Amino acid sequence: DHAIDLEIQDTAVCSRLAALHCTNITHKASQIWMAMRLARVDSKPINTIVDITNYVMFDLSQPMHVFDAANFPNKKLIARTATTTEKLELLDGHQVNLTAQDIVIADDLRPVALAGVMGGKQASFTTRATAIIIEAGAFQAAMVRNSATRAKVTTEASTRFSKQLDPMQNTTALL
């Protein structure tokens, strides 16, 4: 019932993709001890769930992204290259015209994240979510770096992915 269908269309751009589907989540404010640790590395505490993914990223260097599971009725995540007709509104409100040189995480119909850079606003995690999908992948470093440059968006995730992470660490980070 909680299975997620993961698909990688081209292993040259995404060598590994893993995800967890978590139900019955509880929304809590940021934990003080974690907020303080994140602040020490110039990361802004948001809420417990997002803070946990950021904490793991700073500890293991594996970026992850949290989606609202309600935005994935078919419970399918696809790692693929974008098409030139696709657009994506990022979490920061920035509108990106995608190209075939961009890696995206998509559902059955549309891109939901610019892989390795930033998630999209449409499928983003909010405090109304009752179930979430946490995604962790291994993306081609040069493509992530070029996407971040083209979109004029630099994030902690894009900085790490641009340096070619260990492709086997994504499942460790999820656990």
PDB file of C-alpha atoms in Angstrom:
ATOM      1  CA  ASP A   1       0.000   0.000   0.000  1.00  0.00           C
ATOM      2  CA  HIS A   2       2.909   2.362   0.639  1.00  0.00           C
ATOM      3  CA  ALA A   3       5.063   1.253  -2.279  1.00  0.00           C
ATOM      4  CA  ILE A   4       6.473   3.879  -4.615  1.00  0.00           C
ATOM      5  CA  ASP A   5       7.208   3.109  -8.242  1.00  0.00           C
ATOM      6  CA  LEU A   6      10.643   4.543  -9.093  1.00  0.00           C
ATOM      7  CA  GLU A   7      11.923   4.815 -12.656  1.00  0.00           C
ATOM      8  CA  ILE A   8      15.257   5.984 -14.014  1.00  0.00           C
ATOM      9  CA  GLN A   9      15.021   6.667 -17.741  1.00  0.00           C
ATOM     10  CA  ASP A  10      18.751   7.179 -18.285  1.00  0.00           C
ATOM     11  CA  THR A  11      21.335   5.841 -15.827  1.00  0.00           C
ATOM     12  CA  ALA A  12      23.946   8.184 -17.328  1.00  0.00           C
ATOM     13  CA  VAL A  13      22.123  11.156 -15.750  1.00  0.00           C
ATOM     14  CA  CYS A  14      20.762   9.440 -12.624  1.00  0.00           C
ATOM     15  CA  SER A  15      22.606   6.361 -11.453  1.00  0.00           C
ATOM     16  CA  ARG A  16      20.455   5.695  -8.359  1.00  0.00           C
ATOM     17  CA  LEU A  17      17.090   6.781  -7.046  1.00  0.00           C
ATOM     18  CA  ALA A  18      15.527   5.846  -3.728  1.00  0.00           C
ATOM     19  CA  ALA A  19      12.493   7.060  -1.826  1.00  0.00           C
ATOM     20  CA  LEU A  20      10.480   6.501   1.331  1.00  0.00           C
ATOM     21  CA  HIS A  21       6.738   6.955   1.644  1.00  0.00           C
ATOM     22  CA  CYS A  22       5.791   7.993   5.173  1.00  0.00           C
ATOM     23  CA  THR A  23       2.179   8.199   6.325  1.00  0.00           C
ATOM     24  CA  ASN A  24       0.488   9.640   9.398  1.00  0.00           C
ATOM     25  CA  ILE A  25       3.120  12.311   9.818  1.00  0.00           C
ATOM     26  CA  THR A  26       2.993  14.795  12.649  1.00  0.00           C
ATOM     27  CA  HIS A  27       3.873  18.421  12.045  1.00  0.00           C
ATOM     28  CA  LYS A  28       6.082  19.935  14.684  1.00  0.00           C
ATOM     29  CA  ALA A  29       8.023  23.131  14.952  1.00  0.00           C
ATOM     30  CA  SER A  30      11.779  22.893  14.624  1.00  0.00           C
ATOM     31  CA  GLN A  31      13.497  21.228  17.560  1.00  0.00           C
ATOM     32  CA  ILE A  32      15.607  23.814  19.409  1.00  0.00           C
ATOM     33  CA  TRP A  33      18.768  21.690  19.501  1.00  0.00           C
ATOM     34  CA  MET A  34      18.522  20.924  15.765  1.00  0.00           C
ATOM     35  CA  ALA A  35      17.661  24.527  14.868  1.00  0.00           C
ATOM     36  CA  MET A  36      20.760  25.677  16.732  1.00  0.00           C
ATOM     37  CA  ARG A  37      22.985  23.160  14.964  1.00  0.00           C
ATOM     38  CA  LEU A  38      21.563  24.103  11.568  1.00  0.00           C
ATOM     39  CA  ALA A  39      22.022  27.794  12.348  1.00  0.00           C
ATOM     40  CA  ARG A  40      25.712  27.144  13.078  1.00  0.00           C
ATOM     41  CA  VAL A  41      26.162  26.131   9.441  1.00  0.00           C
ATOM     42  CA  ASP A  42      24.017  29.009   8.103  1.00  0.00           C
ATOM     43  CA  SER A  43      20.967  26.851   7.431  1.00  0.00           C
ATOM     44  CA  LYS A  44      17.538  28.226   8.245  1.00  0.00           C
ATOM     45  CA  PRO A  45      15.342  25.950  10.397  1.00  0.00           C
ATOM     46  CA  ILE A  46      11.943  25.390   8.739  1.00  0.00           C
ATOM     47  CA  ASN A  47      10.131  22.535  10.506  1.00  0.00           C
ATOM     48  CA  THR A  48      11.105  19.178  11.935  1.00  0.00           C
ATOM     49  CA  ILE A  49      10.711  17.167   8.710  1.00  0.00           C
ATOM     50  CA  VAL A  50      12.631  19.552   6.458  1.00  0.00           C
ATOM     51  CA  ASP A  51      15.189  20.139   9.213  1.00  0.00           C
ATOM     52  CA  ILE A  52      15.874  16.397   9.439  1.00  0.00           C
ATOM     53  CA  THR A  53      16.644  16.163   5.717  1.00  0.00           C
ATOM     54  CA  ASN A  54      18.931  19.202   5.956  1.00  0.00           C
ATOM     55  CA  TYR A  55      20.635  17.826   9.062  1.00  0.00           C
ATOM     56  CA  VAL A  56      21.349  14.545   7.275  1.00  0.00           C
ATOM     57  CA  MET A  57      22.623  16.459   4.242  1.00  0.00           C
ATOM     58  CA  PHE A  58      25.111  18.398   6.361  1.00  0.00           C
ATOM     59  CA  ASP A  59      26.157  15.208   8.183  1.00  0.00           C
ATOM     60  CA  LEU A  60      26.443  12.761   5.254  1.00  0.00           C
ATOM     61  CA  SER A  61      26.536  15.209   2.332  1.00  0.00           C
ATOM     62  CA  GLN A  62      23.494  13.559   0.690  1.00  0.00           C
ATOM     63  CA  PRO A  63      20.773  16.042  -0.290  1.00  0.00           C
ATOM     64  CA  MET A  64      17.180  14.807  -0.125  1.00  0.00           C
ATOM     65  CA  HIS A  65      13.841  16.296  -1.016  1.00  0.00           C
ATOM     66  CA  VAL A  66      10.448  16.019   0.690  1.00  0.00           C
ATOM     67  CA  PHE A  67       7.276  15.947  -1.402  1.00  0.00           C
ATOM     68  CA  ASP A  68       3.645  15.952  -0.330  1.00  0.00           C
ATOM     69  CA  ALA A  69       2.513  12.408  -1.207  1.00  0.00           C
ATOM     70  CA  ALA A  70      -0.977  13.698  -2.065  1.00  0.00           C
ATOM     71  CA  ASN A  71       0.548  15.220  -5.217  1.00  0.00           C
ATOM     72  CA  PHE A  72       1.451  11.723  -6.448  1.00  0.00           C
ATOM     73  CA  PRO A  73      -1.809   9.782  -6.789  1.00  0.00           C
ATOM     74  CA  ASN A  74      -0.044   7.057  -8.810  1.00  0.00           C
ATOM     75  CA  LYS A  75       2.893   6.974  -6.337  1.00  0.00           C
ATOM     76  CA  LYS A  76       5.404   7.205  -9.177  1.00  0.00           C
ATOM     77  CA  LEU A  77       8.679   9.158  -9.341  1.00  0.00           C
ATOM     78  CA  ILE A  78      10.648   9.329 -12.582  1.00  0.00           C
ATOM     79  CA  ALA A  79      14.212  10.600 -12.967  1.00  0.00           C
ATOM     80  CA  ARG A  80      14.614  11.813 -16.538  1.00  0.00           C
ATOM     81  CA  THR A  81      15.881  14.619 -18.710  1.00  0.00           C
ATOM     82  CA  ALA A  82      13.496  17.492 -19.305  1.00  0.00           C
ATOM     83  CA  THR A  83      12.043  18.539 -22.634  1.00  0.00           C
ATOM     84  CA  THR A  84      12.371  22.026 -24.084  1.00  0.00           C
ATOM     85  CA  THR A  85       8.629  22.632 -23.754  1.00  0.00           C
ATOM     86  CA  GLU A  86       8.562  22.088 -19.978  1.00  0.00           C
ATOM     87  CA  LYS A  87       8.597  24.779 -17.300  1.00  0.00           C
ATOM     88  CA  LEU A  88       8.948  24.475 -13.550  1.00  0.00           C
ATOM     89  CA  GLU A  89       8.257  26.899 -10.722  1.00  0.00           C
ATOM     90  CA  LEU A  90      10.859  26.297  -8.029  1.00  0.00           C
ATOM     91  CA  LEU A  91      10.237  26.501  -4.288  1.00  0.00           C
ATOM     92  CA  ASP A  92      11.660  30.020  -4.217  1.00  0.00           C
ATOM     93  CA  GLY A  93       9.117  31.135  -6.859  1.00  0.00           C
ATOM     94  CA  HIS A  94      11.699  31.278  -9.653  1.00  0.00           C
ATOM     95  CA  GLN A  95      10.259  30.137 -13.021  1.00  0.00           C
ATOM     96  CA  VAL A  96      12.622  27.895 -15.025  1.00  0.00           C
ATOM     97  CA  ASN A  97      12.351  27.091 -18.729  1.00  0.00           C
ATOM     98  CA  LEU A  98      13.771  23.586 -18.846  1.00  0.00           C
ATOM     99  CA  THR A  99      16.032  22.140 -21.537  1.00  0.00           C
ATOM    100  CA  ALA A 100      17.169  18.662 -22.506  1.00  0.00           C
ATOM    101  CA  GLN A 101      20.323  19.365 -20.459  1.00  0.00           C
ATOM    102  CA  ASP A 102      18.305  19.438 -17.209  1.00  0.00           C
ATOM    103  CA  ILE A 103      17.579  16.426 -15.023  1.00  0.00           C
ATOM    104  CA  VAL A 104      14.151  16.449 -13.422  1.00  0.00           C
ATOM    105  CA  ILE A 105      12.204  14.361 -10.987  1.00  0.00           C
ATOM    106  CA  ALA A 106       8.745  13.948 -12.474  1.00  0.00           C
ATOM    107  CA  ASP A 107       5.444  12.278 -11.799  1.00  0.00           C
ATOM    108  CA  ASP A 108       3.401  10.756 -14.606  1.00  0.00           C
ATOM    109  CA  LEU A 109       2.591  14.147 -16.118  1.00  0.00           C
ATOM    110  CA  ARG A 110       5.057  16.878 -15.231  1.00  0.00           C
ATOM    111  CA  PRO A 111       8.393  17.742 -13.630  1.00  0.00           C
ATOM    112  CA  VAL A 112       8.165  18.285  -9.869  1.00  0.00           C
ATOM    113  CA  ALA A 113      11.812  19.102  -9.101  1.00  0.00           C
ATOM    114  CA  LEU A 114      14.967  20.263 -10.833  1.00  0.00           C
ATOM    115  CA  ALA A 115      17.052  17.291  -9.737  1.00  0.00           C
ATOM    116  CA  GLY A 116      20.010  18.138  -7.564  1.00  0.00           C
ATOM    117  CA  VAL A 117      19.084  21.829  -7.435  1.00  0.00           C
ATOM    118  CA  MET A 118      15.657  22.562  -5.937  1.00  0.00           C
ATOM    119  CA  GLY A 119      12.170  21.135  -5.693  1.00  0.00           C
ATOM    120  CA  GLY A 120       9.186  22.530  -7.484  1.00  0.00           C
ATOM    121  CA  LYS A 121       6.432  24.490  -5.800  1.00  0.00           C
ATOM    122  CA  GLN A 122       3.534  22.436  -7.194  1.00  0.00           C
ATOM    123  CA  ALA A 123       4.382  19.167  -5.392  1.00  0.00           C
ATOM    124  CA  SER A 124       6.065  20.719  -2.389  1.00  0.00           C
ATOM    125  CA  PHE A 125       5.674  19.605   1.182  1.00  0.00           C
ATOM    126  CA  THR A 126       3.422  21.821   3.289  1.00  0.00           C
ATOM    127  CA  THR A 127       2.043  21.694   6.794  1.00  0.00           C
ATOM    128  CA  ARG A 128      -1.220  20.344   5.361  1.00  0.00           C
ATOM    129  CA  ALA A 129       0.502  17.121   4.241  1.00  0.00           C
ATOM    130  CA  THR A 130      -0.581  13.925   5.970  1.00  0.00           C
ATOM    131  CA  ALA A 131       1.858  11.718   4.057  1.00  0.00           C
ATOM    132  CA  ILE A 132       5.223  12.499   2.483  1.00  0.00           C
ATOM    133  CA  ILE A 133       7.693  11.055   0.015  1.00  0.00           C
ATOM    134  CA  ILE A 134      11.362  11.590   0.782  1.00  0.00           C
ATOM    135  CA  GLU A 135      13.536  11.246  -2.324  1.00  0.00           C
ATOM    136  CA  ALA A 136      17.303  10.808  -2.541  1.00  0.00           C
ATOM    137  CA  GLY A 137      19.154  10.320  -5.802  1.00  0.00           C
ATOM    138  CA  ALA A 138      22.560  10.319  -7.414  1.00  0.00           C
ATOM    139  CA  PHE A 139      22.688  12.742 -10.334  1.00  0.00           C
ATOM    140  CA  GLN A 140      25.320  13.527 -12.976  1.00  0.00           C
ATOM    141  CA  ALA A 141      27.495  16.287 -11.505  1.00  0.00           C
ATOM    142  CA  ALA A 142      28.115  18.415 -14.607  1.00  0.00           C
ATOM    143  CA  MET A 143      24.434  18.444 -15.544  1.00  0.00           C
ATOM    144  CA  VAL A 144      23.417  19.582 -12.040  1.00  0.00           C
ATOM    145  CA  ARG A 145      26.091  22.291 -12.061  1.00  0.00           C
ATOM    146  CA  ASN A 146      24.964  23.514 -15.511  1.00  0.00           C
ATOM    147  CA  SER A 147      21.279  23.468 -14.512  1.00  0.00           C
ATOM    148  CA  ALA A 148      21.988  25.508 -11.381  1.00  0.00           C
ATOM    149  CA  THR A 149      24.010  28.002 -13.425  1.00  0.00           C
ATOM    150  CA  ARG A 150      21.375  28.269 -16.154  1.00  0.00           C
ATOM    151  CA  ALA A 151      18.572  28.691 -13.573  1.00  0.00           C
ATOM    152  CA  LYS A 152      20.729  31.150 -11.579  1.00  0.00           C
ATOM    153  CA  VAL A 153      20.034  29.152  -8.413  1.00  0.00           C
ATOM    154  CA  THR A 154      22.759  27.922  -6.092  1.00  0.00           C
ATOM    155  CA  THR A 155      21.718  25.689  -3.210  1.00  0.00           C
ATOM    156  CA  GLU A 156      23.467  23.486  -0.686  1.00  0.00           C
ATOM    157  CA  ALA A 157      22.208  20.532  -2.729  1.00  0.00           C
ATOM    158  CA  SER A 158      23.530  21.802  -6.075  1.00  0.00           C
ATOM    159  CA  THR A 159      26.908  22.564  -4.496  1.00  0.00           C
ATOM    160  CA  ARG A 160      27.186  19.005  -3.197  1.00  0.00           C
ATOM    161  CA  PHE A 161      25.872  17.288  -6.338  1.00  0.00           C
ATOM    162  CA  SER A 162      28.251  19.375  -8.469  1.00  0.00           C
ATOM    163  CA  LYS A 163      31.125  17.610  -6.726  1.00  0.00           C
ATOM    164  CA  GLN A 164      30.018  14.064  -7.624  1.00  0.00           C
ATOM    165  CA  LEU A 165      28.710  12.345  -4.510  1.00  0.00           C
ATOM    166  CA  ASP A 166      29.055   8.676  -3.670  1.00  0.00           C
ATOM    167  CA  PRO A 167      26.128   7.123  -5.588  1.00  0.00           C
ATOM    168  CA  MET A 168      25.664   4.439  -2.928  1.00  0.00           C
ATOM    169  CA  GLN A 169      25.016   6.802  -0.004  1.00  0.00           C
ATOM    170  CA  ASN A 170      21.448   7.782  -0.871  1.00  0.00           C
ATOM    171  CA  THR A 171      19.886   4.757   0.835  1.00  0.00           C
ATOM    172  CA  THR A 172      22.074   5.259   3.913  1.00  0.00           C
ATOM    173  CA  ALA A 173      20.870   8.851   4.141  1.00  0.00           C
ATOM    174  CA  LEU A 174      17.220   7.802   3.836  1.00  0.00           C
ATOM    175  CA  LEU A 175      17.621   5.252   6.605  1.00  0.00           C
TER     176      LEU A 175
END
